Every structure is written in structure tokens, then in C-alpha cells.
Amino acid sequence: MKTRTVLLFTCAGLFALLWLIPLIWLVVTAFTEPTYLMTLYPQSALTLGNIKYVLTAAPFGRYYINTIMIVIGTYGMQFLTVTLAAYALGVLNFRLEKLVFFLIFVQIIIPNDVLIMPNYSTMSFFNLVDTKLAIMLPFYCSAFGILLLRQSFKTIPKALKDASMIDGCNTMQTIWGVYVPCAKPAYVSFGLVSISYHWNNYLWPMIVTNSVENRPLTVGLAIFAKSKEAVMQWSNVTAATFIIILPLLLAFLIYQKQFINSFVSSGIK
């Protein structure tokens, strides 16, 4: 049994190391002087020159602002829509409830790439192409968020709802005063999933935007990597990639415990 446990941890450690190799190479390359050699350990003194060059060679500051506006705007609207939908499906009883839940659940299976053409036609019809609203609008409601919050709401005792109603609260006051605070771990989890998805989303923003004023980081990075400003150096490309992924890495390190606990407590297996 002990030998089996040691073997299991050894295999897990090796897989974790394999998974980390690309990240280690990215960080090492981003902070060392430009070279055509690809190594996992520094070949020169550490430097911030690549980061400074990238920030001056391309408008990454503008891209950062655009991306932050997009992820906050999208999650803010999702917070409202998934809360109301999850409350209806998890707490209230109404006709065709199971059919509505089934239709929402099916949306999780459908990949977003399939909907690119109809979404683009809709944005073009409303003259919203090349705007931040066009990037956010198709994602204002999330089937995954509804599923996660519905499961979380179901674990909250209905006695709390009844008590708030007896105290004179209406439905909206009960939702925001009872259910939302009790489901805080689920909101943190969904927030990390939503923000990381929209922070890294590339295909849809690339199709629907074509100006610096509305371009997010991912599209900006792709254009920078192919431009003459990258000087055909991996160090510049990895430096740009590092400044893009850094906020997500920090967010996951800070909230990893809440992230894991929320999925465990929500009953999703």
C-alpha cells in the first residue's frame, strides 16, 4: 500500500512538472536577454528590458483597459442574470421548470464557436461591430453560471427564505439579502471561470473588432507577435504573454481555496 502511494505521488509530481515546463520556459525567457536558444534555465542575467520594450512598442495599456472593461462588464451583467435564473430554477416551482432547465443545460454542450456567424450577423444588424458591447453581449447570460448557482441555492435551507418572508422581505430582498450572501463561494468560483474565459477569449473579439480602442489583450498580443515590433524574438513575445497572464495567475493563487470549495459544496460532480 505504501509503495503504491509513493508511486502515485511520483507520477502526479512528474505530470505536474510536465505541465509546468511551458510556464517555466515562458517566465525564464521573458526575463532574460534575447537569444535564439530555448532553455529552461537563464542563459544571461535577469532583466526587465523585455517588459519595458513591450510596453512601449505596442499599446498594451489600452488593451489592458479594454480587457478589464470587458470582463467586468460581462461578469457584472452575468451576476444579475444568472442569479435571477438560478433562483427561479432552484427555489421556485413553476410549470415546465424541468424543460427550461434542460434547454439551459443543453447550451453548455453547444460550443460558442458554432454561434459565431449568427452572433456576428446580429451585431452587424444592430450596427455594433467593432464595439466593446459587441464582445460582451453574446455572453451576458451563462448556462454554466445558472447551473452552478442553482445547485448552490438548493443547498440553502428554505427556512431562511420563509423567515425573511415573515419579516416582511419581498422576493428581490430575499434574493439579495439571503441567497446571494450564502452562495458567496459559488460566485467566487463562477467569477474566476467567467473572468479567465473572457480574459483569454480570442476568436470572437478578433472577428468582431478591428480597432485599438476596442481590441482586448489577446488580439493585441497576436498582432504584436506578427508585427515588426516583436523583432522576431521569443523574449519579446513571452514578455507580452507574461504581462497578460499575470493577473489571472495571481487571482487563482489568492482564491484557489474558495474556488475548489465552491465546486465541492455545490454538489456538482
PDB file of C-alpha atoms in Angstrom:
ATOM      1  CA  MET A   1       0.000   0.000   0.000  1.00  0.00           C
ATOM      2  CA  LYS A   2       2.843   2.370   0.900  1.00  0.00           C
ATOM      3  CA  THR A   3       4.713   1.570  -2.315  1.00  0.00           C
ATOM      4  CA  ARG A   4       1.537   2.221  -4.297  1.00  0.00           C
ATOM      5  CA  THR A   5       1.091   5.592  -2.612  1.00  0.00           C
ATOM      6  CA  VAL A   6       4.691   6.604  -3.330  1.00  0.00           C
ATOM      7  CA  LEU A   7       4.299   5.560  -6.965  1.00  0.00           C
ATOM      8  CA  LEU A   8       1.077   7.542  -7.244  1.00  0.00           C
ATOM      9  CA  PHE A   9       2.659  10.711  -5.820  1.00  0.00           C
ATOM     10  CA  THR A  10       5.712  10.268  -8.052  1.00  0.00           C
ATOM     11  CA  CYS A  11       3.573  10.008 -11.173  1.00  0.00           C
ATOM     12  CA  ALA A  12       1.492  13.003 -10.076  1.00  0.00           C
ATOM     13  CA  GLY A  13       4.679  15.004  -9.487  1.00  0.00           C
ATOM     14  CA  LEU A  14       6.033  14.133 -12.926  1.00  0.00           C
ATOM     15  CA  PHE A  15       2.777  15.113 -14.618  1.00  0.00           C
ATOM     16  CA  ALA A  16       2.733  18.383 -12.666  1.00  0.00           C
ATOM     17  CA  LEU A  17       6.321  19.102 -13.761  1.00  0.00           C
ATOM     18  CA  LEU A  18       5.462  18.373 -17.400  1.00  0.00           C
ATOM     19  CA  TRP A  19       2.517  20.750 -17.121  1.00  0.00           C
ATOM     20  CA  LEU A  20       4.742  23.452 -15.612  1.00  0.00           C
ATOM     21  CA  ILE A  21       7.537  23.251 -18.214  1.00  0.00           C
ATOM     22  CA  PRO A  22       5.890  25.655 -20.730  1.00  0.00           C
ATOM     23  CA  LEU A  23       5.171  28.163 -17.933  1.00  0.00           C
ATOM     24  CA  ILE A  24       8.740  27.910 -16.614  1.00  0.00           C
ATOM     25  CA  TRP A  25      10.160  28.432 -20.101  1.00  0.00           C
ATOM     26  CA  LEU A  26       7.863  31.435 -20.649  1.00  0.00           C
ATOM     27  CA  VAL A  27       8.909  33.154 -17.410  1.00  0.00           C
ATOM     28  CA  VAL A  28      12.632  32.440 -17.891  1.00  0.00           C
ATOM     29  CA  THR A  29      12.578  33.679 -21.496  1.00  0.00           C
ATOM     30  CA  ALA A  30      10.608  36.797 -20.587  1.00  0.00           C
ATOM     31  CA  PHE A  31      13.201  37.918 -18.026  1.00  0.00           C
ATOM     32  CA  THR A  32      16.457  37.077 -19.819  1.00  0.00           C
ATOM     33  CA  GLU A  33      18.230  38.819 -22.664  1.00  0.00           C
ATOM     34  CA  PRO A  34      17.061  37.947 -26.208  1.00  0.00           C
ATOM     35  CA  THR A  35      18.622  34.791 -27.624  1.00  0.00           C
ATOM     36  CA  TYR A  36      17.780  32.182 -30.223  1.00  0.00           C
ATOM     37  CA  LEU A  37      18.463  29.358 -27.723  1.00  0.00           C
ATOM     38  CA  MET A  38      15.402  27.843 -25.997  1.00  0.00           C
ATOM     39  CA  THR A  39      16.326  26.707 -22.461  1.00  0.00           C
ATOM     40  CA  LEU A  40      14.552  26.137 -19.151  1.00  0.00           C
ATOM     41  CA  TYR A  41      17.178  27.981 -17.135  1.00  0.00           C
ATOM     42  CA  PRO A  42      18.573  31.531 -17.522  1.00  0.00           C
ATOM     43  CA  GLN A  43      21.447  31.892 -20.003  1.00  0.00           C
ATOM     44  CA  SER A  44      22.067  35.538 -19.060  1.00  0.00           C
ATOM     45  CA  ALA A  45      21.468  37.940 -16.207  1.00  0.00           C
ATOM     46  CA  LEU A  46      17.825  38.603 -15.365  1.00  0.00           C
ATOM     47  CA  THR A  47      16.449  41.772 -16.904  1.00  0.00           C
ATOM     48  CA  LEU A  48      13.242  43.805 -17.107  1.00  0.00           C
ATOM     49  CA  GLY A  49      14.242  45.149 -20.512  1.00  0.00           C
ATOM     50  CA  ASN A  50      11.869  42.885 -22.407  1.00  0.00           C
ATOM     51  CA  ILE A  51       8.873  44.015 -20.319  1.00  0.00           C
ATOM     52  CA  LYS A  52       9.799  47.693 -20.758  1.00  0.00           C
ATOM     53  CA  TYR A  53      10.247  47.255 -24.508  1.00  0.00           C
ATOM     54  CA  VAL A  54       6.898  45.504 -24.950  1.00  0.00           C
ATOM     55  CA  LEU A  55       5.023  48.201 -23.007  1.00  0.00           C
ATOM     56  CA  THR A  56       6.463  50.909 -25.270  1.00  0.00           C
ATOM     57  CA  ALA A  57       6.342  49.009 -28.579  1.00  0.00           C
ATOM     58  CA  ALA A  58       2.597  48.307 -28.504  1.00  0.00           C
ATOM     59  CA  PRO A  59      -0.448  49.944 -26.800  1.00  0.00           C
ATOM     60  CA  PHE A  60      -0.795  47.232 -24.162  1.00  0.00           C
ATOM     61  CA  GLY A  61      -2.017  49.833 -21.661  1.00  0.00           C
ATOM     62  CA  ARG A  62      -5.038  50.500 -23.896  1.00  0.00           C
ATOM     63  CA  TYR A  63      -5.508  46.752 -24.375  1.00  0.00           C
ATOM     64  CA  TYR A  64      -5.466  46.279 -20.584  1.00  0.00           C
ATOM     65  CA  ILE A  65      -8.162  48.909 -20.057  1.00  0.00           C
ATOM     66  CA  ASN A  66     -10.309  47.393 -22.814  1.00  0.00           C
ATOM     67  CA  THR A  67      -9.969  43.892 -21.374  1.00  0.00           C
ATOM     68  CA  ILE A  68     -10.765  44.992 -17.817  1.00  0.00           C
ATOM     69  CA  MET A  69     -13.872  46.853 -19.040  1.00  0.00           C
ATOM     70  CA  ILE A  70     -14.983  43.776 -20.991  1.00  0.00           C
ATOM     71  CA  VAL A  71     -14.515  41.208 -18.202  1.00  0.00           C
ATOM     72  CA  ILE A  72     -16.050  43.433 -15.504  1.00  0.00           C
ATOM     73  CA  GLY A  73     -18.961  44.461 -17.727  1.00  0.00           C
ATOM     74  CA  THR A  74     -19.647  40.874 -18.740  1.00  0.00           C
ATOM     75  CA  TYR A  75     -19.435  39.436 -15.234  1.00  0.00           C
ATOM     76  CA  GLY A  76     -21.499  42.282 -13.793  1.00  0.00           C
ATOM     77  CA  MET A  77     -24.378  41.521 -16.151  1.00  0.00           C
ATOM     78  CA  GLN A  78     -23.933  37.763 -15.682  1.00  0.00           C
ATOM     79  CA  PHE A  79     -24.135  38.271 -11.915  1.00  0.00           C
ATOM     80  CA  LEU A  80     -27.625  39.700 -12.351  1.00  0.00           C
ATOM     81  CA  THR A  81     -28.957  37.283 -14.963  1.00  0.00           C
ATOM     82  CA  VAL A  82     -27.621  34.018 -13.508  1.00  0.00           C
ATOM     83  CA  THR A  83     -28.785  34.975 -10.007  1.00  0.00           C
ATOM     84  CA  LEU A  84     -32.372  35.533 -11.110  1.00  0.00           C
ATOM     85  CA  ALA A  85     -32.413  32.440 -13.332  1.00  0.00           C
ATOM     86  CA  ALA A  86     -30.815  30.235 -10.671  1.00  0.00           C
ATOM     87  CA  TYR A  87     -33.308  31.424  -8.054  1.00  0.00           C
ATOM     88  CA  ALA A  88     -36.224  30.640 -10.356  1.00  0.00           C
ATOM     89  CA  LEU A  89     -34.912  27.164 -11.205  1.00  0.00           C
ATOM     90  CA  GLY A  90     -33.547  26.263  -7.780  1.00  0.00           C
ATOM     91  CA  VAL A  91     -36.088  27.734  -5.367  1.00  0.00           C
ATOM     92  CA  LEU A  92     -39.365  28.465  -7.150  1.00  0.00           C
ATOM     93  CA  ASN A  93     -41.725  25.854  -8.513  1.00  0.00           C
ATOM     94  CA  PHE A  94     -43.396  26.578 -11.856  1.00  0.00           C
ATOM     95  CA  ARG A  95     -44.752  24.678 -14.844  1.00  0.00           C
ATOM     96  CA  LEU A  96     -42.219  23.468 -17.441  1.00  0.00           C
ATOM     97  CA  GLU A  97     -39.402  24.039 -14.931  1.00  0.00           C
ATOM     98  CA  LYS A  98     -37.607  20.839 -15.978  1.00  0.00           C
ATOM     99  CA  LEU A  99     -37.945  21.674 -19.684  1.00  0.00           C
ATOM    100  CA  VAL A 100     -36.494  25.159 -19.164  1.00  0.00           C
ATOM    101  CA  PHE A 101     -33.621  23.724 -17.135  1.00  0.00           C
ATOM    102  CA  PHE A 102     -32.978  21.096 -19.820  1.00  0.00           C
ATOM    103  CA  LEU A 103     -32.826  23.743 -22.561  1.00  0.00           C
ATOM    104  CA  ILE A 104     -30.389  25.826 -20.498  1.00  0.00           C
ATOM    105  CA  PHE A 105     -28.279  22.757 -19.747  1.00  0.00           C
ATOM    106  CA  VAL A 106     -28.073  21.915 -23.476  1.00  0.00           C
ATOM    107  CA  GLN A 107     -26.406  25.301 -24.083  1.00  0.00           C
ATOM    108  CA  ILE A 108     -23.396  24.096 -22.085  1.00  0.00           C
ATOM    109  CA  ILE A 109     -22.866  21.355 -24.663  1.00  0.00           C
ATOM    110  CA  ILE A 110     -23.048  23.687 -27.676  1.00  0.00           C
ATOM    111  CA  PRO A 111     -19.599  25.244 -28.344  1.00  0.00           C
ATOM    112  CA  ASN A 112     -19.550  29.020 -28.653  1.00  0.00           C
ATOM    113  CA  ASP A 113     -17.654  28.796 -31.953  1.00  0.00           C
ATOM    114  CA  VAL A 114     -20.783  27.372 -33.622  1.00  0.00           C
ATOM    115  CA  LEU A 115     -22.643  30.589 -32.815  1.00  0.00           C
ATOM    116  CA  ILE A 116     -20.060  32.977 -34.239  1.00  0.00           C
ATOM    117  CA  MET A 117     -21.793  33.559 -37.574  1.00  0.00           C
ATOM    118  CA  PRO A 118     -25.321  34.207 -36.184  1.00  0.00           C
ATOM    119  CA  ASN A 119     -23.828  36.381 -33.436  1.00  0.00           C
ATOM    120  CA  TYR A 120     -21.850  38.403 -35.976  1.00  0.00           C
ATOM    121  CA  SER A 121     -24.959  38.826 -38.162  1.00  0.00           C
ATOM    122  CA  THR A 122     -26.874  40.100 -35.138  1.00  0.00           C
ATOM    123  CA  MET A 123     -24.140  42.574 -34.180  1.00  0.00           C
ATOM    124  CA  SER A 124     -23.913  43.775 -37.765  1.00  0.00           C
ATOM    125  CA  PHE A 125     -27.712  44.217 -37.961  1.00  0.00           C
ATOM    126  CA  PHE A 126     -27.644  46.441 -34.874  1.00  0.00           C
ATOM    127  CA  ASN A 127     -24.501  48.272 -36.135  1.00  0.00           C
ATOM    128  CA  LEU A 128     -22.477  47.164 -33.095  1.00  0.00           C
ATOM    129  CA  VAL A 129     -19.466  45.710 -34.911  1.00  0.00           C
ATOM    130  CA  ASP A 130     -16.142  46.979 -33.540  1.00  0.00           C
ATOM    131  CA  THR A 131     -17.531  47.947 -30.139  1.00  0.00           C
ATOM    132  CA  LYS A 132     -16.926  46.566 -26.648  1.00  0.00           C
ATOM    133  CA  LEU A 133     -20.649  45.907 -26.351  1.00  0.00           C
ATOM    134  CA  ALA A 134     -20.432  43.520 -29.310  1.00  0.00           C
ATOM    135  CA  ILE A 135     -17.768  41.490 -27.471  1.00  0.00           C
ATOM    136  CA  MET A 136     -19.816  41.320 -24.270  1.00  0.00           C
ATOM    137  CA  LEU A 137     -23.415  40.990 -25.479  1.00  0.00           C
ATOM    138  CA  PRO A 138     -23.427  37.280 -26.523  1.00  0.00           C
ATOM    139  CA  PHE A 139     -22.120  36.338 -23.045  1.00  0.00           C
ATOM    140  CA  TYR A 140     -24.457  38.348 -20.839  1.00  0.00           C
ATOM    141  CA  CYS A 141     -26.060  35.127 -19.615  1.00  0.00           C
ATOM    142  CA  SER A 142     -24.161  31.935 -18.780  1.00  0.00           C
ATOM    143  CA  ALA A 143     -25.680  28.438 -18.726  1.00  0.00           C
ATOM    144  CA  PHE A 144     -22.762  27.220 -16.629  1.00  0.00           C
ATOM    145  CA  GLY A 145     -23.326  30.012 -14.108  1.00  0.00           C
ATOM    146  CA  ILE A 146     -27.024  29.176 -13.840  1.00  0.00           C
ATOM    147  CA  LEU A 147     -26.210  25.509 -13.219  1.00  0.00           C
ATOM    148  CA  LEU A 148     -23.582  26.330 -10.576  1.00  0.00           C
ATOM    149  CA  LEU A 149     -25.759  28.872  -8.727  1.00  0.00           C
ATOM    150  CA  ARG A 150     -28.867  26.659  -8.952  1.00  0.00           C
ATOM    151  CA  GLN A 151     -27.030  23.821  -7.239  1.00  0.00           C
ATOM    152  CA  SER A 152     -25.710  26.216  -4.606  1.00  0.00           C
ATOM    153  CA  PHE A 153     -29.157  27.762  -3.948  1.00  0.00           C
ATOM    154  CA  LYS A 154     -30.624  24.268  -3.466  1.00  0.00           C
ATOM    155  CA  THR A 155     -28.274  23.670  -0.521  1.00  0.00           C
ATOM    156  CA  ILE A 156     -29.568  26.769   1.321  1.00  0.00           C
ATOM    157  CA  PRO A 157     -32.331  25.845   3.859  1.00  0.00           C
ATOM    158  CA  LYS A 158     -35.747  27.090   2.803  1.00  0.00           C
ATOM    159  CA  ALA A 159     -36.351  28.070   6.416  1.00  0.00           C
ATOM    160  CA  LEU A 160     -34.148  31.126   5.768  1.00  0.00           C
ATOM    161  CA  LYS A 161     -36.388  32.125   2.880  1.00  0.00           C
ATOM    162  CA  ASP A 162     -39.535  31.625   4.954  1.00  0.00           C
ATOM    163  CA  ALA A 163     -38.039  33.629   7.837  1.00  0.00           C
ATOM    164  CA  SER A 164     -37.190  36.559   5.571  1.00  0.00           C
ATOM    165  CA  MET A 165     -40.697  36.499   4.102  1.00  0.00           C
ATOM    166  CA  ILE A 166     -42.209  36.515   7.607  1.00  0.00           C
ATOM    167  CA  ASP A 167     -40.007  39.528   8.430  1.00  0.00           C
ATOM    168  CA  GLY A 168     -41.581  41.368   5.507  1.00  0.00           C
ATOM    169  CA  CYS A 169     -38.979  40.940   2.772  1.00  0.00           C
ATOM    170  CA  ASN A 170     -40.197  40.651  -0.803  1.00  0.00           C
ATOM    171  CA  THR A 171     -38.665  38.235  -3.339  1.00  0.00           C
ATOM    172  CA  MET A 172     -35.874  40.562  -4.510  1.00  0.00           C
ATOM    173  CA  GLN A 173     -34.891  41.426  -0.921  1.00  0.00           C
ATOM    174  CA  THR A 174     -34.796  37.715  -0.089  1.00  0.00           C
ATOM    175  CA  ILE A 175     -32.543  37.002  -3.083  1.00  0.00           C
ATOM    176  CA  TRP A 176     -30.022  39.775  -2.396  1.00  0.00           C
ATOM    177  CA  GLY A 177     -30.211  39.573   1.409  1.00  0.00           C
ATOM    178  CA  VAL A 178     -30.263  35.797   1.940  1.00  0.00           C
ATOM    179  CA  TYR A 179     -29.327  33.730  -1.117  1.00  0.00           C
ATOM    180  CA  VAL A 180     -26.542  35.840  -2.591  1.00  0.00           C
ATOM    181  CA  PRO A 181     -24.513  36.115   0.673  1.00  0.00           C
ATOM    182  CA  CYS A 182     -24.987  32.381   1.408  1.00  0.00           C
ATOM    183  CA  ALA A 183     -23.753  31.463  -2.089  1.00  0.00           C
ATOM    184  CA  LYS A 184     -20.628  33.621  -1.951  1.00  0.00           C
ATOM    185  CA  PRO A 185     -18.166  30.724  -2.689  1.00  0.00           C
ATOM    186  CA  ALA A 186     -20.140  29.823  -5.829  1.00  0.00           C
ATOM    187  CA  TYR A 187     -19.988  33.445  -7.012  1.00  0.00           C
ATOM    188  CA  VAL A 188     -16.206  33.487  -6.457  1.00  0.00           C
ATOM    189  CA  SER A 189     -15.852  30.279  -8.462  1.00  0.00           C
ATOM    190  CA  PHE A 190     -18.063  31.461 -11.274  1.00  0.00           C
ATOM    191  CA  GLY A 191     -16.270  34.811 -11.261  1.00  0.00           C
ATOM    192  CA  LEU A 192     -12.893  33.136 -11.752  1.00  0.00           C
ATOM    193  CA  VAL A 193     -14.231  30.930 -14.548  1.00  0.00           C
ATOM    194  CA  SER A 194     -16.015  33.809 -16.277  1.00  0.00           C
ATOM    195  CA  ILE A 195     -13.178  36.316 -15.943  1.00  0.00           C
ATOM    196  CA  SER A 196     -10.493  33.839 -17.048  1.00  0.00           C
ATOM    197  CA  TYR A 197     -12.597  32.808 -20.061  1.00  0.00           C
ATOM    198  CA  HIS A 198     -13.275  36.346 -21.230  1.00  0.00           C
ATOM    199  CA  TRP A 199      -9.743  37.492 -20.364  1.00  0.00           C
ATOM    200  CA  ASN A 200      -8.366  34.742 -22.639  1.00  0.00           C
ATOM    201  CA  ASN A 201     -11.099  34.814 -25.270  1.00  0.00           C
ATOM    202  CA  TYR A 202      -9.531  35.370 -28.670  1.00  0.00           C
ATOM    203  CA  LEU A 203     -11.613  34.163 -31.608  1.00  0.00           C
ATOM    204  CA  TRP A 204     -14.805  36.193 -31.086  1.00  0.00           C
ATOM    205  CA  PRO A 205     -13.044  39.504 -30.209  1.00  0.00           C
ATOM    206  CA  MET A 206     -10.726  39.055 -33.204  1.00  0.00           C
ATOM    207  CA  ILE A 207     -13.715  38.700 -35.541  1.00  0.00           C
ATOM    208  CA  VAL A 208     -15.887  41.465 -34.138  1.00  0.00           C
ATOM    209  CA  THR A 209     -13.246  44.178 -33.502  1.00  0.00           C
ATOM    210  CA  ASN A 210     -10.617  45.854 -35.667  1.00  0.00           C
ATOM    211  CA  SER A 211      -9.543  48.992 -33.800  1.00  0.00           C
ATOM    212  CA  VAL A 212      -7.101  49.672 -30.963  1.00  0.00           C
ATOM    213  CA  GLU A 213      -9.857  51.451 -28.989  1.00  0.00           C
ATOM    214  CA  ASN A 214     -11.814  48.195 -28.590  1.00  0.00           C
ATOM    215  CA  ARG A 215      -9.148  45.495 -29.022  1.00  0.00           C
ATOM    216  CA  PRO A 216      -8.524  43.220 -25.968  1.00  0.00           C
ATOM    217  CA  LEU A 217      -5.169  41.847 -24.830  1.00  0.00           C
ATOM    218  CA  THR A 218      -5.383  38.500 -26.626  1.00  0.00           C
ATOM    219  CA  VAL A 219      -5.954  40.053 -30.042  1.00  0.00           C
ATOM    220  CA  GLY A 220      -3.334  42.707 -29.320  1.00  0.00           C
ATOM    221  CA  LEU A 221      -0.803  40.008 -28.416  1.00  0.00           C
ATOM    222  CA  ALA A 222      -1.465  38.080 -31.639  1.00  0.00           C
ATOM    223  CA  ILE A 223      -0.999  41.227 -33.737  1.00  0.00           C
ATOM    224  CA  PHE A 224       2.137  42.197 -31.783  1.00  0.00           C
ATOM    225  CA  ALA A 225       3.685  38.705 -32.218  1.00  0.00           C
ATOM    226  CA  LYS A 226       3.370  39.013 -36.007  1.00  0.00           C
ATOM    227  CA  SER A 227       4.487  42.631 -36.215  1.00  0.00           C
ATOM    228  CA  LYS A 228       7.956  44.024 -36.820  1.00  0.00           C
ATOM    229  CA  GLU A 229       7.931  45.443 -33.273  1.00  0.00           C
ATOM    230  CA  ALA A 230       8.404  41.889 -31.924  1.00  0.00           C
ATOM    231  CA  VAL A 231      11.817  41.856 -33.728  1.00  0.00           C
ATOM    232  CA  MET A 232      11.408  38.091 -34.289  1.00  0.00           C
ATOM    233  CA  GLN A 233      12.426  37.455 -30.650  1.00  0.00           C
ATOM    234  CA  TRP A 234      10.745  34.948 -28.348  1.00  0.00           C
ATOM    235  CA  SER A 235      11.786  37.095 -25.379  1.00  0.00           C
ATOM    236  CA  ASN A 236       9.524  39.932 -26.535  1.00  0.00           C
ATOM    237  CA  VAL A 237       6.585  37.631 -27.260  1.00  0.00           C
ATOM    238  CA  THR A 238       6.911  35.797 -23.931  1.00  0.00           C
ATOM    239  CA  ALA A 239       7.266  39.111 -22.083  1.00  0.00           C
ATOM    240  CA  ALA A 240       3.995  40.279 -23.633  1.00  0.00           C
ATOM    241  CA  THR A 241       2.374  36.957 -22.765  1.00  0.00           C
ATOM    242  CA  PHE A 242       3.620  37.186 -19.175  1.00  0.00           C
ATOM    243  CA  ILE A 243       2.091  40.603 -18.515  1.00  0.00           C
ATOM    244  CA  ILE A 244      -1.209  39.278 -19.915  1.00  0.00           C
ATOM    245  CA  ILE A 245      -1.442  36.107 -17.801  1.00  0.00           C
ATOM    246  CA  LEU A 246      -0.043  37.612 -14.575  1.00  0.00           C
ATOM    247  CA  PRO A 247      -3.388  38.931 -13.201  1.00  0.00           C
ATOM    248  CA  LEU A 248      -5.073  35.559 -13.737  1.00  0.00           C
ATOM    249  CA  LEU A 249      -2.246  33.673 -12.033  1.00  0.00           C
ATOM    250  CA  LEU A 250      -2.417  35.978  -9.023  1.00  0.00           C
ATOM    251  CA  ALA A 251      -6.227  35.700  -8.836  1.00  0.00           C
ATOM    252  CA  PHE A 252      -6.097  31.908  -8.882  1.00  0.00           C
ATOM    253  CA  LEU A 253      -3.356  31.771  -6.245  1.00  0.00           C
ATOM    254  CA  ILE A 254      -5.372  34.072  -3.957  1.00  0.00           C
ATOM    255  CA  TYR A 255      -8.772  32.407  -4.437  1.00  0.00           C
ATOM    256  CA  GLN A 256      -7.816  28.781  -5.148  1.00  0.00           C
ATOM    257  CA  LYS A 257      -9.254  27.516  -1.837  1.00  0.00           C
ATOM    258  CA  GLN A 258     -12.640  29.189  -2.375  1.00  0.00           C
ATOM    259  CA  PHE A 259     -12.586  28.047  -5.989  1.00  0.00           C
ATOM    260  CA  ILE A 260     -12.199  24.364  -5.062  1.00  0.00           C
ATOM    261  CA  ASN A 261     -14.545  24.509  -2.056  1.00  0.00           C
ATOM    262  CA  SER A 262     -17.378  26.049  -4.054  1.00  0.00           C
ATOM    263  CA  PHE A 263     -17.418  23.219  -6.582  1.00  0.00           C
ATOM    264  CA  VAL A 264     -17.330  20.649  -3.793  1.00  0.00           C
ATOM    265  CA  SER A 265     -20.126  22.297  -1.805  1.00  0.00           C
ATOM    266  CA  SER A 266     -22.313  22.986  -4.854  1.00  0.00           C
ATOM    267  CA  GLY A 267     -22.929  19.270  -5.417  1.00  0.00           C
ATOM    268  CA  ILE A 268     -21.549  19.287  -8.997  1.00  0.00           C
ATOM    269  CA  LYS A 269     -19.700  16.034  -9.546  1.00  0.00           C
TER     270      LYS A 269
END
